[in-house]
XYZ file of C-alpha atoms in Angstrom:
330
model
C -12.873 22.295 22.044
C -16.411 21.491 23.030
C -17.923 22.406 19.715
C -15.387 20.397 17.880
C -16.091 17.360 19.996
C -19.847 17.739 19.263
C -19.009 17.810 15.508
C -16.806 14.693 15.800
C -19.547 12.763 17.645
C -22.058 13.678 15.066
C -19.871 12.642 12.167
C -18.881 9.496 13.814
C -22.306 8.166 13.585
C -22.984 5.625 10.827
C -25.115 6.605 7.820
C -26.322 4.714 4.864
C -25.836 5.183 1.129
C -27.577 2.765 -1.214
C -28.193 0.339 1.646
C -24.578 0.314 2.796
C -23.457 1.624 6.241
C -20.632 4.181 5.887
C -18.405 5.304 8.823
C -16.072 8.285 8.844
C -13.135 8.965 10.870
C -12.954 12.666 11.063
C -10.150 15.075 12.065
C -10.572 18.531 13.241
C -8.005 21.355 13.307
C -8.715 24.503 15.346
C -6.880 27.809 15.233
C -7.114 30.490 17.801
C -5.731 34.162 17.698
C -5.595 36.734 20.357
C -3.579 38.988 18.055
C -4.371 40.588 14.759
C -5.093 37.805 12.365
C -7.226 37.766 9.186
C -9.975 35.170 8.546
C -7.770 33.560 5.833
C -4.855 33.231 8.325
C -7.175 31.517 10.667
C -8.440 29.134 8.067
C -5.124 28.242 6.895
C -3.772 27.510 10.325
C -6.796 25.421 11.040
C -6.125 23.400 7.810
C -2.539 22.862 9.009
C -3.678 21.559 12.273
C -6.173 19.257 10.616
C -3.607 17.661 8.424
C -1.348 17.223 11.355
C -4.207 15.514 13.283
C -4.593 13.260 10.296
C -0.882 12.185 10.206
C -0.957 11.615 13.997
C -4.308 9.788 13.818
C -5.874 12.147 16.312
C -9.435 13.514 16.447
C -8.516 17.112 17.431
C -5.494 19.313 17.428
C -5.139 23.018 17.943
C -2.758 25.007 15.819
C 0.836 25.761 17.135
C 3.279 28.065 15.401
C 5.834 25.167 14.985
C 3.137 23.379 12.766
C 3.306 26.318 10.476
C 6.928 26.134 9.836
C 6.524 22.990 7.623
C 3.505 24.360 5.728
C 5.703 25.872 2.812
C 7.687 22.671 2.404
C 4.352 20.749 2.172
C 2.979 22.980 -0.406
C 6.326 22.848 -2.489
C 6.125 18.932 -2.120
C 2.656 18.826 -3.318
C 3.456 21.211 -6.312
C 6.412 18.989 -7.243
C 4.358 15.802 -7.075
C 1.900 17.043 -9.300
C 4.394 18.341 -11.759
C 6.205 14.938 -11.340
C 3.111 12.983 -12.353
C 2.585 14.979 -15.364
C 6.252 14.975 -16.525
C 6.760 11.055 -15.839
C 9.229 11.519 -13.005
C 7.797 8.551 -11.271
C 9.258 5.257 -12.209
C 8.197 1.668 -11.397
C 10.755 -0.724 -10.004
C 10.116 -4.468 -9.439
C 11.236 -6.826 -6.722
C 11.124 -10.694 -7.213
C 9.179 -13.067 -5.085
C 11.001 -16.324 -4.947
C 9.731 -19.891 -4.352
C 11.634 -20.961 -1.221
C 11.698 -24.726 -2.411
C 12.746 -24.215 -5.943
C 14.666 -20.914 -5.915
C 12.706 -19.864 -9.021
C 11.136 -16.367 -9.612
C 7.325 -16.761 -9.637
C 6.045 -13.248 -8.904
C 7.045 -9.578 -8.848
C 5.961 -6.684 -6.682
C 5.724 -3.278 -8.440
C 7.142 -0.408 -6.398
C 6.976 3.287 -7.202
C 10.172 5.365 -7.119
C 10.520 9.091 -7.636
C 13.560 10.682 -9.499
C 13.192 14.335 -8.724
C 15.210 16.660 -10.908
C 16.757 18.529 -8.150
C 16.402 16.402 -5.056
C 17.416 13.104 -6.726
C 15.678 9.932 -5.613
C 13.044 10.835 -2.992
C 12.335 8.203 -0.355
C 8.796 6.400 -0.760
C 8.585 6.705 2.990
C 8.177 10.363 2.571
C 6.112 10.853 -0.660
C 3.641 7.918 -0.371
C 2.015 9.000 2.893
C 1.886 12.406 1.616
C 0.357 11.166 -1.606
C -2.360 9.551 0.439
C -3.091 12.645 2.430
C -3.479 14.960 -0.629
C -5.248 12.341 -2.780
C -2.390 12.243 -5.441
C -2.127 8.563 -4.774
C -5.187 8.006 -6.984
C -3.354 9.215 -10.167
C -0.034 7.765 -9.050
C -1.669 4.483 -8.350
C -3.150 4.325 -11.858
C 0.266 4.999 -13.407
C 1.905 2.118 -11.441
C -0.856 -0.360 -12.232
C -0.937 0.220 -15.964
C 2.826 0.366 -16.248
C 3.311 -2.866 -14.082
C 0.713 -4.627 -16.254
C 2.216 -3.702 -19.606
C 5.591 -4.798 -18.335
C 4.219 -8.271 -16.931
C 2.874 -8.951 -20.344
C 6.474 -8.851 -21.685
C 7.449 -11.265 -19.006
C 4.903 -13.954 -19.395
C 6.418 -17.326 -20.274
C 5.326 -19.146 -23.557
C 4.552 -22.131 -21.529
C 4.341 -23.182 -17.779
C 3.164 -21.050 -14.832
C 2.705 -17.150 -15.381
C 4.857 -14.550 -13.701
C 2.316 -12.877 -11.336
C 2.495 -9.167 -11.089
C 1.576 -7.809 -7.559
C 0.376 -4.183 -7.230
C -0.121 -2.257 -4.031
C -3.554 -0.584 -3.388
C -3.814 2.085 -0.839
C -6.687 2.405 1.404
C -7.954 5.458 -0.567
C -7.752 3.414 -3.894
C -9.626 0.462 -2.415
C -12.485 2.591 -1.287
C -12.821 4.107 -4.786
C -16.312 3.072 -6.029
C -15.035 2.693 -9.700
C -12.016 0.594 -8.677
C -13.268 -2.788 -10.110
C -14.117 -1.165 -13.335
C -10.885 0.587 -13.627
C -8.793 -2.492 -12.975
C -10.829 -4.382 -15.575
C -10.081 -1.673 -18.134
C -6.340 -1.738 -17.384
C -6.240 -5.631 -17.873
C -8.142 -5.180 -21.249
C -5.868 -2.298 -22.602
C -2.756 -4.115 -21.604
C -3.726 -7.599 -22.487
C -2.402 -9.059 -19.172
C -4.441 -12.187 -18.141
C -6.429 -11.552 -14.981
C -4.723 -14.539 -13.134
C -1.313 -12.932 -13.760
C -2.397 -9.904 -11.654
C -2.339 -9.859 -7.753
C -3.533 -6.875 -5.789
C -1.917 -6.337 -2.348
C -4.182 -4.654 0.185
C -2.890 -3.503 3.580
C -4.524 -5.147 6.518
C -5.493 -1.653 7.841
C -7.176 -0.885 4.563
C -9.778 -3.668 4.907
C -10.774 -2.703 8.452
C -13.909 -0.793 9.071
C -16.983 -1.592 7.085
C -16.694 -5.447 6.753
C -19.613 -5.974 4.501
C -18.424 -3.273 1.941
C -14.892 -4.694 2.093
C -16.214 -8.325 1.219
C -18.323 -6.926 -1.476
C -15.458 -5.166 -3.163
C -12.977 -8.114 -2.698
C -15.639 -10.390 -4.282
C -16.056 -8.173 -7.213
C -12.498 -8.090 -7.753
C -12.208 -11.787 -7.482
C -14.826 -12.147 -10.252
C -12.414 -10.621 -12.590
C -10.143 -13.517 -12.019
C -7.246 -11.797 -10.208
C -5.319 -12.757 -7.029
C -5.760 -10.792 -3.826
C -3.189 -10.565 -1.002
C -3.360 -9.042 2.596
C 0.014 -7.015 2.899
C 1.813 -6.384 6.058
C -0.122 -9.125 7.895
C 0.201 -8.852 11.712
C 0.334 -4.961 11.983
C -3.322 -4.078 11.618
C -5.018 -6.376 14.309
C -7.432 -7.914 12.008
C -10.378 -9.819 13.253
C -9.534 -13.380 12.434
C -13.295 -14.201 11.904
C -13.280 -11.459 9.217
C -10.244 -12.681 7.810
C -11.787 -16.100 7.132
C -14.648 -14.393 5.109
C -12.335 -12.479 2.866
C -11.930 -13.995 -0.513
C -8.138 -13.572 -0.553
C -5.445 -15.905 -1.861
C -2.250 -14.769 -0.053
C -1.012 -13.447 3.257
C 2.211 -11.398 3.404
C 4.123 -11.550 6.646
C 5.341 -8.129 7.600
C 8.971 -7.621 7.480
C 9.353 -6.588 10.989
C 8.511 -10.107 12.093
C 10.904 -11.658 9.447
C 13.621 -9.288 10.856
C 12.864 -10.187 14.362
C 13.303 -13.964 13.848
C 16.923 -13.373 14.293
C 16.627 -10.617 16.933
C 16.879 -10.591 20.696
C 13.049 -10.988 21.039
C 12.883 -13.901 18.536
C 9.692 -13.418 16.497
C 9.850 -16.941 15.169
C 6.711 -18.046 17.065
C 4.656 -15.233 15.482
C 5.967 -16.096 11.952
C 5.286 -19.819 12.542
C 1.632 -18.807 13.871
C 0.919 -16.731 10.693
C 2.223 -19.613 8.394
C -0.019 -22.173 10.213
C -2.891 -19.777 9.982
C -2.482 -19.221 6.288
C -2.145 -22.968 5.749
C -5.383 -23.549 7.768
C -7.220 -21.159 5.585
C -5.721 -22.565 2.394
C -3.761 -19.408 1.472
C -0.344 -18.959 0.166
C 2.138 -17.165 2.412
C 4.856 -14.601 1.527
C 7.550 -13.485 3.834
C 8.722 -9.873 3.238
C 12.071 -8.403 4.168
C 14.173 -11.637 3.811
C 17.758 -10.278 4.171
C 19.861 -13.297 5.365
C 20.526 -16.926 4.414
C 19.498 -17.827 7.990
C 16.173 -16.245 7.655
C 15.552 -17.857 4.414
C 16.341 -21.297 5.745
C 14.237 -20.672 8.778
C 11.241 -19.759 6.577
C 11.764 -22.597 4.105
C 11.774 -25.021 7.334
C 8.451 -23.461 8.599
C 6.778 -24.157 5.350
C 6.693 -20.503 3.978
C 5.810 -20.666 0.241
C 7.534 -17.483 -1.052
C 10.342 -14.979 0.030
C 10.906 -11.532 -0.855
C 13.704 -9.255 0.067
C 17.297 -8.009 -0.507
C 18.692 -11.532 0.036
C 17.237 -12.562 -3.268
C 17.211 -9.149 -5.153
C 16.831 -5.371 -4.404
C 13.949 -3.468 -6.319
C 15.299 -2.932 -9.831
C 14.319 -1.486 -13.219
C 12.422 -3.359 -15.770
C 15.700 -3.798 -17.775
C 17.493 -5.388 -14.734
C 14.614 -7.572 -14.173
C 14.351 -8.765 -17.672
C 17.975 -9.884 -17.541
C 17.365 -11.736 -14.364
C 14.319 -13.558 -15.742
C 16.462 -14.966 -18.578
C 18.395 -16.971 -15.905
C 14.975 -18.531 -14.717
C 16.167 -18.848 -11.215
C 18.319 -16.873 -8.565
C 21.659 -18.453 -7.812
């Protein structure tokens, strides 16, 4: 334990690469055995404990036998995901964002879905965190970005305002040093105008090295794309930093929208986020709108866009294409 803590303290110190300060948040897994165990057993068990520490956002965990019970399932899931990416099992669904004043669809969010040949639809809540842990979020994210951009080209109106395609970026993707170049390449290959692409970045992803975050956001903005802070209110952003970020949109986390009609009444929080967005001259989107009451409340508070099952559930490109022909939701 003491050795592991010394390692953690050493790795937590900032270091510089090309003039930029870099910070690491390491996790350590430890395996002890007082019975007959091979070196490979100990290394495997320590690895399991380390991944468990990462999932629980802890610095240090010791291996326990219960952790090993899920190891075969994790190995199978990783193998299935790798095969699924190669065999195009992952599909992109789309959920509209609606102008609360006019009722028109003005934007779409691309959402990945997995149709497993044996398991059927696998919940994104299960495979997306796992993809982030294993690094598979990188190839998966590239598939979603390119697929969504190609679809968005088909949906661009001949005249008037464009349909904006919003695509999520994980923290791992955001820290990719080649991110800006890769996004630009996708825009060139697909022919999507830069102003019709919006990248959604979670609040937690932009925490940490503020200077590096600002530099990356500014490079993305130079391409002409829109930037959004997703799940706002859940990552405890420094509001001073938020003012410096060159973003266009704040998305109110669905937990606060849901709480507007709950016992605790989160309406003051939603109202505060909308006021903050307006003060910073940002557009504001409310996620998770499920009832007419929530929609009317948000409209009354001056929220720009709404997204959720009240308007439409995530659907295939064919369903969305038919929906767009109607121009607005009833």
